[in-house]
Amino acid sequence: MKKIVFKLIALTFSFMAMISCNDDDYNGNVVDEGPGVPLMFNVNAKGTVTGELVEDYLLPGTELKVSGNAFAMPIFNPATDESMGTVTDISVQAETFEDGSMFAENYTVFYFDDEQESTLVLHNLIDMVPVPPTFMNAFIKKEHTVDNVVSGTGVFSDFSGGATLNASLDMKDFGENTVGFDCMYGFTKTVF
């Protein structure tokens, strides 16, 4: 009796699956779920770069222009290490303290290598914490951020939400305005 019930349940699910799909949904061996942005995705920004002063930098998708110390580096898919584009992190205001820590206001602009040349812009207030004993490295951790996406263009034109940040920084050449970055951004789209 149990085998018959199990077979009936399996047949029912198979039948429901067949009638819920049509030929328009089939694209080779991939079911097309349509265009869209995943609700959650990660981006890894990494590299050793020297900052450059920028003035009146127009943030994509806004009318806002900012000035500050900008660090540009490549971004990667953390699962595949495949290049995704570039990011420019602009520190518009920073305050350093005797213990080597720093508080800063940053705008982070992601430029994605896709057909629409999509962008995402973040605004963060960050605390950088030095790592003793040499203070040549530092960490930034920005958790539970749900609304720091300022704007998006291309595939992200209707994106609203936030991005967390876990960053390790190599500060040994900070005196020359050069920093080694390994930053993991975790984006979460707000669903209304």
mmCIF file with all atom_site columns, C-alpha atoms in Angstrom:
data_model
loop_
_atom_site.group_PDB
_atom_site.id
_atom_site.type_symbol
_atom_site.label_atom_id
_atom_site.label_alt_id
_atom_site.label_comp_id
_atom_site.label_asym_id
_atom_site.label_entity_id
_atom_site.label_seq_id
_atom_site.pdbx_PDB_ins_code
_atom_site.Cartn_x
_atom_site.Cartn_y
_atom_site.Cartn_z
_atom_site.occupancy
_atom_site.B_iso_or_equiv
_atom_site.pdbx_formal_charge
_atom_site.auth_seq_id
_atom_site.auth_comp_id
_atom_site.auth_asym_id
_atom_site.auth_atom_id
_atom_site.pdbx_PDB_model_num
ATOM 1   C CA . MET A 1 1   ? 0.000  0.000  0.000   1.00 0.00 ? 1   MET A CA 1
ATOM 2   C CA . LYS A 1 2   ? 2.828  2.418  0.851   1.00 0.00 ? 2   LYS A CA 1
ATOM 3   C CA . LYS A 1 3   ? 4.423  1.795  -2.555  1.00 0.00 ? 3   LYS A CA 1
ATOM 4   C CA . ILE A 1 4   ? 1.191  2.643  -4.357  1.00 0.00 ? 4   ILE A CA 1
ATOM 5   C CA . VAL A 1 5   ? 0.729  5.871  -2.372  1.00 0.00 ? 5   VAL A CA 1
ATOM 6   C CA . PHE A 1 6   ? 4.348  6.869  -3.048  1.00 0.00 ? 6   PHE A CA 1
ATOM 7   C CA . LYS A 1 7   ? 3.896  6.199  -6.811  1.00 0.00 ? 7   LYS A CA 1
ATOM 8   C CA . LEU A 1 8   ? 0.687  8.249  -6.870  1.00 0.00 ? 8   LEU A CA 1
ATOM 9   C CA . ILE A 1 9   ? 2.433  11.171 -5.160  1.00 0.00 ? 9   ILE A CA 1
ATOM 10  C CA . ALA A 1 10  ? 5.366  10.939 -7.590  1.00 0.00 ? 10  ALA A CA 1
ATOM 11  C CA . LEU A 1 11  ? 3.005  10.827 -10.599 1.00 0.00 ? 11  LEU A CA 1
ATOM 12  C CA . THR A 1 12  ? 1.064  13.810 -9.277  1.00 0.00 ? 12  THR A CA 1
ATOM 13  C CA . PHE A 1 13  ? 4.240  15.917 -8.907  1.00 0.00 ? 13  PHE A CA 1
ATOM 14  C CA . SER A 1 14  ? 5.451  14.844 -12.363 1.00 0.00 ? 14  SER A CA 1
ATOM 15  C CA . PHE A 1 15  ? 2.121  15.780 -13.933 1.00 0.00 ? 15  PHE A CA 1
ATOM 16  C CA . MET A 1 16  ? 2.098  19.169 -12.163 1.00 0.00 ? 16  MET A CA 1
ATOM 17  C CA . ALA A 1 17  ? 5.638  19.866 -13.370 1.00 0.00 ? 17  ALA A CA 1
ATOM 18  C CA . MET A 1 18  ? 4.692  19.033 -16.973 1.00 0.00 ? 18  MET A CA 1
ATOM 19  C CA . ILE A 1 19  ? 1.653  21.301 -17.061 1.00 0.00 ? 19  ILE A CA 1
ATOM 20  C CA . SER A 1 20  ? 3.394  24.203 -15.316 1.00 0.00 ? 20  SER A CA 1
ATOM 21  C CA . CYS A 1 21  ? 6.048  24.488 -18.082 1.00 0.00 ? 21  CYS A CA 1
ATOM 22  C CA . ASN A 1 22  ? 5.518  25.371 -21.706 1.00 0.00 ? 22  ASN A CA 1
ATOM 23  C CA . ASP A 1 23  ? 7.758  25.593 -24.770 1.00 0.00 ? 23  ASP A CA 1
ATOM 24  C CA . ASP A 1 24  ? 8.468  29.294 -24.139 1.00 0.00 ? 24  ASP A CA 1
ATOM 25  C CA . ASP A 1 25  ? 10.213 28.386 -20.864 1.00 0.00 ? 25  ASP A CA 1
ATOM 26  C CA . TYR A 1 26  ? 12.672 26.038 -22.533 1.00 0.00 ? 26  TYR A CA 1
ATOM 27  C CA . ASN A 1 27  ? 15.984 27.325 -23.854 1.00 0.00 ? 27  ASN A CA 1
ATOM 28  C CA . GLY A 1 28  ? 18.205 24.374 -24.785 1.00 0.00 ? 28  GLY A CA 1
ATOM 29  C CA . ASN A 1 29  ? 18.918 22.570 -21.529 1.00 0.00 ? 29  ASN A CA 1
ATOM 30  C CA . VAL A 1 30  ? 18.220 25.626 -19.348 1.00 0.00 ? 30  VAL A CA 1
ATOM 31  C CA . VAL A 1 31  ? 14.834 26.737 -18.060 1.00 0.00 ? 31  VAL A CA 1
ATOM 32  C CA . ASP A 1 32  ? 14.663 30.486 -18.617 1.00 0.00 ? 32  ASP A CA 1
ATOM 33  C CA . GLU A 1 33  ? 13.438 32.184 -15.461 1.00 0.00 ? 33  GLU A CA 1
ATOM 34  C CA . GLY A 1 34  ? 13.642 35.576 -17.130 1.00 0.00 ? 34  GLY A CA 1
ATOM 35  C CA . PRO A 1 35  ? 15.963 38.515 -16.523 1.00 0.00 ? 35  PRO A CA 1
ATOM 36  C CA . GLY A 1 36  ? 16.592 39.737 -13.052 1.00 0.00 ? 36  GLY A CA 1
ATOM 37  C CA . VAL A 1 37  ? 19.033 40.249 -10.263 1.00 0.00 ? 37  VAL A CA 1
ATOM 38  C CA . PRO A 1 38  ? 19.462 37.595 -7.572  1.00 0.00 ? 38  PRO A CA 1
ATOM 39  C CA . LEU A 1 39  ? 18.142 38.547 -4.148  1.00 0.00 ? 39  LEU A CA 1
ATOM 40  C CA . MET A 1 40  ? 21.604 37.951 -2.678  1.00 0.00 ? 40  MET A CA 1
ATOM 41  C CA . PHE A 1 41  ? 25.066 37.942 -4.272  1.00 0.00 ? 41  PHE A CA 1
ATOM 42  C CA . ASN A 1 42  ? 28.701 38.533 -3.316  1.00 0.00 ? 42  ASN A CA 1
ATOM 43  C CA . VAL A 1 43  ? 31.479 40.559 -4.890  1.00 0.00 ? 43  VAL A CA 1
ATOM 44  C CA . ASN A 1 44  ? 35.175 40.373 -3.971  1.00 0.00 ? 44  ASN A CA 1
ATOM 45  C CA . ALA A 1 45  ? 37.272 43.516 -4.523  1.00 0.00 ? 45  ALA A CA 1
ATOM 46  C CA . LYS A 1 46  ? 40.991 42.899 -4.247  1.00 0.00 ? 46  LYS A CA 1
ATOM 47  C CA . GLY A 1 47  ? 44.317 44.324 -5.237  1.00 0.00 ? 47  GLY A CA 1
ATOM 48  C CA . THR A 1 48  ? 47.120 46.605 -4.106  1.00 0.00 ? 48  THR A CA 1
ATOM 49  C CA . VAL A 1 49  ? 46.433 50.108 -5.350  1.00 0.00 ? 49  VAL A CA 1
ATOM 50  C CA . THR A 1 50  ? 47.574 53.680 -4.838  1.00 0.00 ? 50  THR A CA 1
ATOM 51  C CA . GLY A 1 51  ? 44.917 56.255 -4.106  1.00 0.00 ? 51  GLY A CA 1
ATOM 52  C CA . GLU A 1 52  ? 44.349 59.253 -6.349  1.00 0.00 ? 52  GLU A CA 1
ATOM 53  C CA . LEU A 1 53  ? 42.631 62.504 -5.532  1.00 0.00 ? 53  LEU A CA 1
ATOM 54  C CA . VAL A 1 54  ? 39.369 62.940 -7.462  1.00 0.00 ? 54  VAL A CA 1
ATOM 55  C CA . GLU A 1 55  ? 37.262 66.086 -7.596  1.00 0.00 ? 55  GLU A CA 1
ATOM 56  C CA . ASP A 1 56  ? 33.599 66.374 -8.525  1.00 0.00 ? 56  ASP A CA 1
ATOM 57  C CA . TYR A 1 57  ? 33.351 62.649 -9.285  1.00 0.00 ? 57  TYR A CA 1
ATOM 58  C CA . LEU A 1 58  ? 29.810 62.081 -10.585 1.00 0.00 ? 58  LEU A CA 1
ATOM 59  C CA . LEU A 1 59  ? 28.231 59.049 -8.926  1.00 0.00 ? 59  LEU A CA 1
ATOM 60  C CA . PRO A 1 60  ? 26.403 56.993 -11.610 1.00 0.00 ? 60  PRO A CA 1
ATOM 61  C CA . GLY A 1 61  ? 22.621 57.133 -11.437 1.00 0.00 ? 61  GLY A CA 1
ATOM 62  C CA . THR A 1 62  ? 22.680 60.276 -9.281  1.00 0.00 ? 62  THR A CA 1
ATOM 63  C CA . GLU A 1 63  ? 23.315 63.986 -9.585  1.00 0.00 ? 63  GLU A CA 1
ATOM 64  C CA . LEU A 1 64  ? 25.719 63.796 -6.637  1.00 0.00 ? 64  LEU A CA 1
ATOM 65  C CA . LYS A 1 65  ? 29.376 64.728 -7.144  1.00 0.00 ? 65  LYS A CA 1
ATOM 66  C CA . VAL A 1 66  ? 31.981 63.834 -4.521  1.00 0.00 ? 66  VAL A CA 1
ATOM 67  C CA . SER A 1 67  ? 35.661 64.578 -3.969  1.00 0.00 ? 67  SER A CA 1
ATOM 68  C CA . GLY A 1 68  ? 38.231 62.583 -2.068  1.00 0.00 ? 68  GLY A CA 1
ATOM 69  C CA . ASN A 1 69  ? 40.925 59.905 -2.090  1.00 0.00 ? 69  ASN A CA 1
ATOM 70  C CA . ALA A 1 70  ? 39.894 57.195 -4.595  1.00 0.00 ? 70  ALA A CA 1
ATOM 71  C CA . PHE A 1 71  ? 41.165 53.617 -4.815  1.00 0.00 ? 71  PHE A CA 1
ATOM 72  C CA . ALA A 1 72  ? 40.273 51.695 -8.014  1.00 0.00 ? 72  ALA A CA 1
ATOM 73  C CA . MET A 1 73  ? 40.664 47.912 -8.259  1.00 0.00 ? 73  MET A CA 1
ATOM 74  C CA . PRO A 1 74  ? 39.195 44.855 -10.010 1.00 0.00 ? 74  PRO A CA 1
ATOM 75  C CA . ILE A 1 75  ? 36.172 42.965 -8.675  1.00 0.00 ? 75  ILE A CA 1
ATOM 76  C CA . PHE A 1 76  ? 35.669 39.215 -8.873  1.00 0.00 ? 76  PHE A CA 1
ATOM 77  C CA . ASN A 1 77  ? 32.989 36.573 -8.415  1.00 0.00 ? 77  ASN A CA 1
ATOM 78  C CA . PRO A 1 78  ? 34.178 34.964 -5.160  1.00 0.00 ? 78  PRO A CA 1
ATOM 79  C CA . ALA A 1 79  ? 32.835 31.527 -6.146  1.00 0.00 ? 79  ALA A CA 1
ATOM 80  C CA . THR A 1 80  ? 34.701 31.358 -9.481  1.00 0.00 ? 80  THR A CA 1
ATOM 81  C CA . ASP A 1 81  ? 37.356 34.108 -9.179  1.00 0.00 ? 81  ASP A CA 1
ATOM 82  C CA . GLU A 1 82  ? 36.061 35.327 -12.553 1.00 0.00 ? 82  GLU A CA 1
ATOM 83  C CA . SER A 1 83  ? 36.493 39.054 -13.258 1.00 0.00 ? 83  SER A CA 1
ATOM 84  C CA . MET A 1 84  ? 33.257 41.050 -12.943 1.00 0.00 ? 84  MET A CA 1
ATOM 85  C CA . GLY A 1 85  ? 34.496 44.605 -13.544 1.00 0.00 ? 85  GLY A CA 1
ATOM 86  C CA . THR A 1 86  ? 36.044 47.286 -11.359 1.00 0.00 ? 86  THR A CA 1
ATOM 87  C CA . VAL A 1 87  ? 35.267 49.229 -8.218  1.00 0.00 ? 87  VAL A CA 1
ATOM 88  C CA . THR A 1 88  ? 36.271 52.722 -7.146  1.00 0.00 ? 88  THR A CA 1
ATOM 89  C CA . ASP A 1 89  ? 36.221 53.355 -3.406  1.00 0.00 ? 89  ASP A CA 1
ATOM 90  C CA . ILE A 1 90  ? 36.233 57.072 -2.576  1.00 0.00 ? 90  ILE A CA 1
ATOM 91  C CA . SER A 1 91  ? 37.004 58.252 0.941   1.00 0.00 ? 91  SER A CA 1
ATOM 92  C CA . VAL A 1 92  ? 35.317 61.654 1.084   1.00 0.00 ? 92  VAL A CA 1
ATOM 93  C CA . GLN A 1 93  ? 36.152 62.268 4.720   1.00 0.00 ? 93  GLN A CA 1
ATOM 94  C CA . ALA A 1 94  ? 38.413 60.468 7.176   1.00 0.00 ? 94  ALA A CA 1
ATOM 95  C CA . GLU A 1 95  ? 39.584 60.939 10.726  1.00 0.00 ? 95  GLU A CA 1
ATOM 96  C CA . THR A 1 96  ? 42.530 59.000 12.142  1.00 0.00 ? 96  THR A CA 1
ATOM 97  C CA . PHE A 1 97  ? 43.247 58.392 15.809  1.00 0.00 ? 97  PHE A CA 1
ATOM 98  C CA . GLU A 1 98  ? 46.398 57.836 17.885  1.00 0.00 ? 98  GLU A CA 1
ATOM 99  C CA . ASP A 1 99  ? 45.794 54.081 18.125  1.00 0.00 ? 99  ASP A CA 1
ATOM 100 C CA . GLY A 1 100 ? 45.890 53.794 14.312  1.00 0.00 ? 100 GLY A CA 1
ATOM 101 C CA . SER A 1 101 ? 42.139 53.404 13.896  1.00 0.00 ? 101 SER A CA 1
ATOM 102 C CA . MET A 1 102 ? 40.185 55.421 11.369  1.00 0.00 ? 102 MET A CA 1
ATOM 103 C CA . PHE A 1 103 ? 36.604 56.580 10.904  1.00 0.00 ? 103 PHE A CA 1
ATOM 104 C CA . ALA A 1 104 ? 35.648 57.421 7.330   1.00 0.00 ? 104 ALA A CA 1
ATOM 105 C CA . GLU A 1 105 ? 32.774 58.279 5.037   1.00 0.00 ? 105 GLU A CA 1
ATOM 106 C CA . ASN A 1 106 ? 33.035 56.360 1.766   1.00 0.00 ? 106 ASN A CA 1
ATOM 107 C CA . TYR A 1 107 ? 31.220 56.078 -1.539  1.00 0.00 ? 107 TYR A CA 1
ATOM 108 C CA . THR A 1 108 ? 31.909 52.821 -3.352  1.00 0.00 ? 108 THR A CA 1
ATOM 109 C CA . VAL A 1 109 ? 31.103 52.604 -7.075  1.00 0.00 ? 109 VAL A CA 1
ATOM 110 C CA . PHE A 1 110 ? 30.906 49.173 -8.745  1.00 0.00 ? 110 PHE A CA 1
ATOM 111 C CA . TYR A 1 111 ? 31.263 49.092 -12.545 1.00 0.00 ? 111 TYR A CA 1
ATOM 112 C CA . PHE A 1 112 ? 30.127 45.711 -13.897 1.00 0.00 ? 112 PHE A CA 1
ATOM 113 C CA . ASP A 1 113 ? 31.328 44.228 -17.193 1.00 0.00 ? 113 ASP A CA 1
ATOM 114 C CA . ASP A 1 114 ? 27.929 43.410 -18.682 1.00 0.00 ? 114 ASP A CA 1
ATOM 115 C CA . GLU A 1 115 ? 26.058 44.430 -21.814 1.00 0.00 ? 115 GLU A CA 1
ATOM 116 C CA . GLN A 1 116 ? 24.333 47.316 -20.018 1.00 0.00 ? 116 GLN A CA 1
ATOM 117 C CA . GLU A 1 117 ? 27.498 48.546 -18.249 1.00 0.00 ? 117 GLU A CA 1
ATOM 118 C CA . SER A 1 118 ? 25.606 48.299 -14.963 1.00 0.00 ? 118 SER A CA 1
ATOM 119 C CA . THR A 1 119 ? 26.668 50.119 -11.809 1.00 0.00 ? 119 THR A CA 1
ATOM 120 C CA . LEU A 1 120 ? 25.897 50.063 -8.092  1.00 0.00 ? 120 LEU A CA 1
ATOM 121 C CA . VAL A 1 121 ? 26.801 52.835 -5.633  1.00 0.00 ? 121 VAL A CA 1
ATOM 122 C CA . LEU A 1 122 ? 27.168 52.339 -1.868  1.00 0.00 ? 122 LEU A CA 1
ATOM 123 C CA . HIS A 1 123 ? 27.449 54.932 0.902   1.00 0.00 ? 123 HIS A CA 1
ATOM 124 C CA . ASN A 1 124 ? 29.105 53.779 4.134   1.00 0.00 ? 124 ASN A CA 1
ATOM 125 C CA . LEU A 1 125 ? 30.367 55.174 7.405   1.00 0.00 ? 125 LEU A CA 1
ATOM 126 C CA . ILE A 1 126 ? 33.155 52.788 8.344   1.00 0.00 ? 126 ILE A CA 1
ATOM 127 C CA . ASP A 1 127 ? 35.421 52.060 11.285  1.00 0.00 ? 127 ASP A CA 1
ATOM 128 C CA . MET A 1 128 ? 38.852 50.708 10.409  1.00 0.00 ? 128 MET A CA 1
ATOM 129 C CA . VAL A 1 129 ? 40.498 48.789 13.232  1.00 0.00 ? 129 VAL A CA 1
ATOM 130 C CA . PRO A 1 130 ? 44.281 48.211 13.184  1.00 0.00 ? 130 PRO A CA 1
ATOM 131 C CA . VAL A 1 131 ? 45.712 44.807 14.035  1.00 0.00 ? 131 VAL A CA 1
ATOM 132 C CA . PRO A 1 132 ? 48.450 44.810 16.691  1.00 0.00 ? 132 PRO A CA 1
ATOM 133 C CA . PRO A 1 133 ? 51.308 44.447 17.293  1.00 0.00 ? 133 PRO A CA 1
ATOM 134 C CA . THR A 1 134 ? 52.739 46.069 14.135  1.00 0.00 ? 134 THR A CA 1
ATOM 135 C CA . PHE A 1 135 ? 49.534 47.804 12.961  1.00 0.00 ? 135 PHE A CA 1
ATOM 136 C CA . MET A 1 136 ? 50.498 46.991 9.359   1.00 0.00 ? 136 MET A CA 1
ATOM 137 C CA . ASN A 1 137 ? 47.102 45.391 8.750   1.00 0.00 ? 137 ASN A CA 1
ATOM 138 C CA . ALA A 1 138 ? 43.570 46.487 9.510   1.00 0.00 ? 138 ALA A CA 1
ATOM 139 C CA . PHE A 1 139 ? 40.027 45.183 9.355   1.00 0.00 ? 139 PHE A CA 1
ATOM 140 C CA . ILE A 1 140 ? 36.683 46.700 8.444   1.00 0.00 ? 140 ILE A CA 1
ATOM 141 C CA . LYS A 1 141 ? 33.439 44.929 9.236   1.00 0.00 ? 141 LYS A CA 1
ATOM 142 C CA . LYS A 1 142 ? 30.071 46.412 8.273   1.00 0.00 ? 142 LYS A CA 1
ATOM 143 C CA . GLU A 1 143 ? 27.244 44.007 9.119   1.00 0.00 ? 143 GLU A CA 1
ATOM 144 C CA . HIS A 1 144 ? 23.442 44.037 8.916   1.00 0.00 ? 144 HIS A CA 1
ATOM 145 C CA . THR A 1 145 ? 23.372 46.872 6.388   1.00 0.00 ? 145 THR A CA 1
ATOM 146 C CA . VAL A 1 146 ? 20.049 46.921 4.567   1.00 0.00 ? 146 VAL A CA 1
ATOM 147 C CA . ASP A 1 147 ? 19.819 50.337 2.922   1.00 0.00 ? 147 ASP A CA 1
ATOM 148 C CA . ASN A 1 148 ? 23.251 51.658 1.956   1.00 0.00 ? 148 ASN A CA 1
ATOM 149 C CA . VAL A 1 149 ? 22.779 51.248 -1.818  1.00 0.00 ? 149 VAL A CA 1
ATOM 150 C CA . VAL A 1 150 ? 22.470 54.812 -3.128  1.00 0.00 ? 150 VAL A CA 1
ATOM 151 C CA . SER A 1 151 ? 21.770 54.031 -6.780  1.00 0.00 ? 151 SER A CA 1
ATOM 152 C CA . GLY A 1 152 ? 22.030 51.492 -9.548  1.00 0.00 ? 152 GLY A CA 1
ATOM 153 C CA . THR A 1 153 ? 22.016 51.574 -13.338 1.00 0.00 ? 153 THR A CA 1
ATOM 154 C CA . GLY A 1 154 ? 21.615 48.951 -16.064 1.00 0.00 ? 154 GLY A CA 1
ATOM 155 C CA . VAL A 1 155 ? 20.436 45.632 -14.610 1.00 0.00 ? 155 VAL A CA 1
ATOM 156 C CA . PHE A 1 156 ? 20.571 47.259 -11.168 1.00 0.00 ? 156 PHE A CA 1
ATOM 157 C CA . SER A 1 157 ? 18.407 50.278 -12.107 1.00 0.00 ? 157 SER A CA 1
ATOM 158 C CA . ASP A 1 158 ? 15.614 49.180 -9.758  1.00 0.00 ? 158 ASP A CA 1
ATOM 159 C CA . PHE A 1 159 ? 17.899 47.722 -7.075  1.00 0.00 ? 159 PHE A CA 1
ATOM 160 C CA . SER A 1 160 ? 17.236 48.811 -3.521  1.00 0.00 ? 160 SER A CA 1
ATOM 161 C CA . GLY A 1 161 ? 18.856 47.242 -0.531  1.00 0.00 ? 161 GLY A CA 1
ATOM 162 C CA . GLY A 1 162 ? 22.231 47.030 1.099   1.00 0.00 ? 162 GLY A CA 1
ATOM 163 C CA . ALA A 1 163 ? 25.635 45.434 1.200   1.00 0.00 ? 163 ALA A CA 1
ATOM 164 C CA . THR A 1 164 ? 27.656 44.156 4.105   1.00 0.00 ? 164 THR A CA 1
ATOM 165 C CA . LEU A 1 165 ? 31.437 44.517 4.073   1.00 0.00 ? 165 LEU A CA 1
ATOM 166 C CA . ASN A 1 166 ? 34.220 42.352 5.468   1.00 0.00 ? 166 ASN A CA 1
ATOM 167 C CA . ALA A 1 167 ? 37.625 43.749 4.558   1.00 0.00 ? 167 ALA A CA 1
ATOM 168 C CA . SER A 1 168 ? 41.263 42.958 5.288   1.00 0.00 ? 168 SER A CA 1
ATOM 169 C CA . LEU A 1 169 ? 43.690 45.757 4.530   1.00 0.00 ? 169 LEU A CA 1
ATOM 170 C CA . ASP A 1 170 ? 47.470 45.664 4.104   1.00 0.00 ? 170 ASP A CA 1
ATOM 171 C CA . MET A 1 171 ? 48.594 49.036 5.461   1.00 0.00 ? 171 MET A CA 1
ATOM 172 C CA . LYS A 1 172 ? 52.397 48.664 5.296   1.00 0.00 ? 172 LYS A CA 1
ATOM 173 C CA . ASP A 1 173 ? 52.675 51.209 2.435   1.00 0.00 ? 173 ASP A CA 1
ATOM 174 C CA . PHE A 1 174 ? 49.948 53.540 3.703   1.00 0.00 ? 174 PHE A CA 1
ATOM 175 C CA . GLY A 1 175 ? 52.510 56.352 3.999   1.00 0.00 ? 175 GLY A CA 1
ATOM 176 C CA . GLU A 1 176 ? 52.748 56.277 0.180   1.00 0.00 ? 176 GLU A CA 1
ATOM 177 C CA . ASN A 1 177 ? 48.923 56.192 -0.086  1.00 0.00 ? 177 ASN A CA 1
ATOM 178 C CA . THR A 1 178 ? 49.081 52.536 -1.234  1.00 0.00 ? 178 THR A CA 1
ATOM 179 C CA . VAL A 1 179 ? 46.810 49.925 0.340   1.00 0.00 ? 179 VAL A CA 1
ATOM 180 C CA . GLY A 1 180 ? 46.305 46.210 -0.252  1.00 0.00 ? 180 GLY A CA 1
ATOM 181 C CA . PHE A 1 181 ? 42.599 45.374 -0.300  1.00 0.00 ? 181 PHE A CA 1
ATOM 182 C CA . ASP A 1 182 ? 40.673 42.122 0.088   1.00 0.00 ? 182 ASP A CA 1
ATOM 183 C CA . CYS A 1 183 ? 37.048 43.212 0.496   1.00 0.00 ? 183 CYS A CA 1
ATOM 184 C CA . MET A 1 184 ? 34.000 40.945 0.430   1.00 0.00 ? 184 MET A CA 1
ATOM 185 C CA . TYR A 1 185 ? 30.696 42.717 -0.234  1.00 0.00 ? 185 TYR A CA 1
ATOM 186 C CA . GLY A 1 186 ? 27.453 40.815 0.370   1.00 0.00 ? 186 GLY A CA 1
ATOM 187 C CA . PHE A 1 187 ? 24.524 42.452 -1.452  1.00 0.00 ? 187 PHE A CA 1
ATOM 188 C CA . THR A 1 188 ? 20.921 41.824 -0.416  1.00 0.00 ? 188 THR A CA 1
ATOM 189 C CA . LYS A 1 189 ? 18.043 43.156 -2.485  1.00 0.00 ? 189 LYS A CA 1
ATOM 190 C CA . THR A 1 190 ? 15.032 44.509 -0.609  1.00 0.00 ? 190 THR A CA 1
ATOM 191 C CA . VAL A 1 191 ? 11.821 42.726 -1.577  1.00 0.00 ? 191 VAL A CA 1
ATOM 192 C CA . PHE A 1 192 ? 8.633  44.778 -1.310  1.00 0.00 ? 192 PHE A CA 1
#
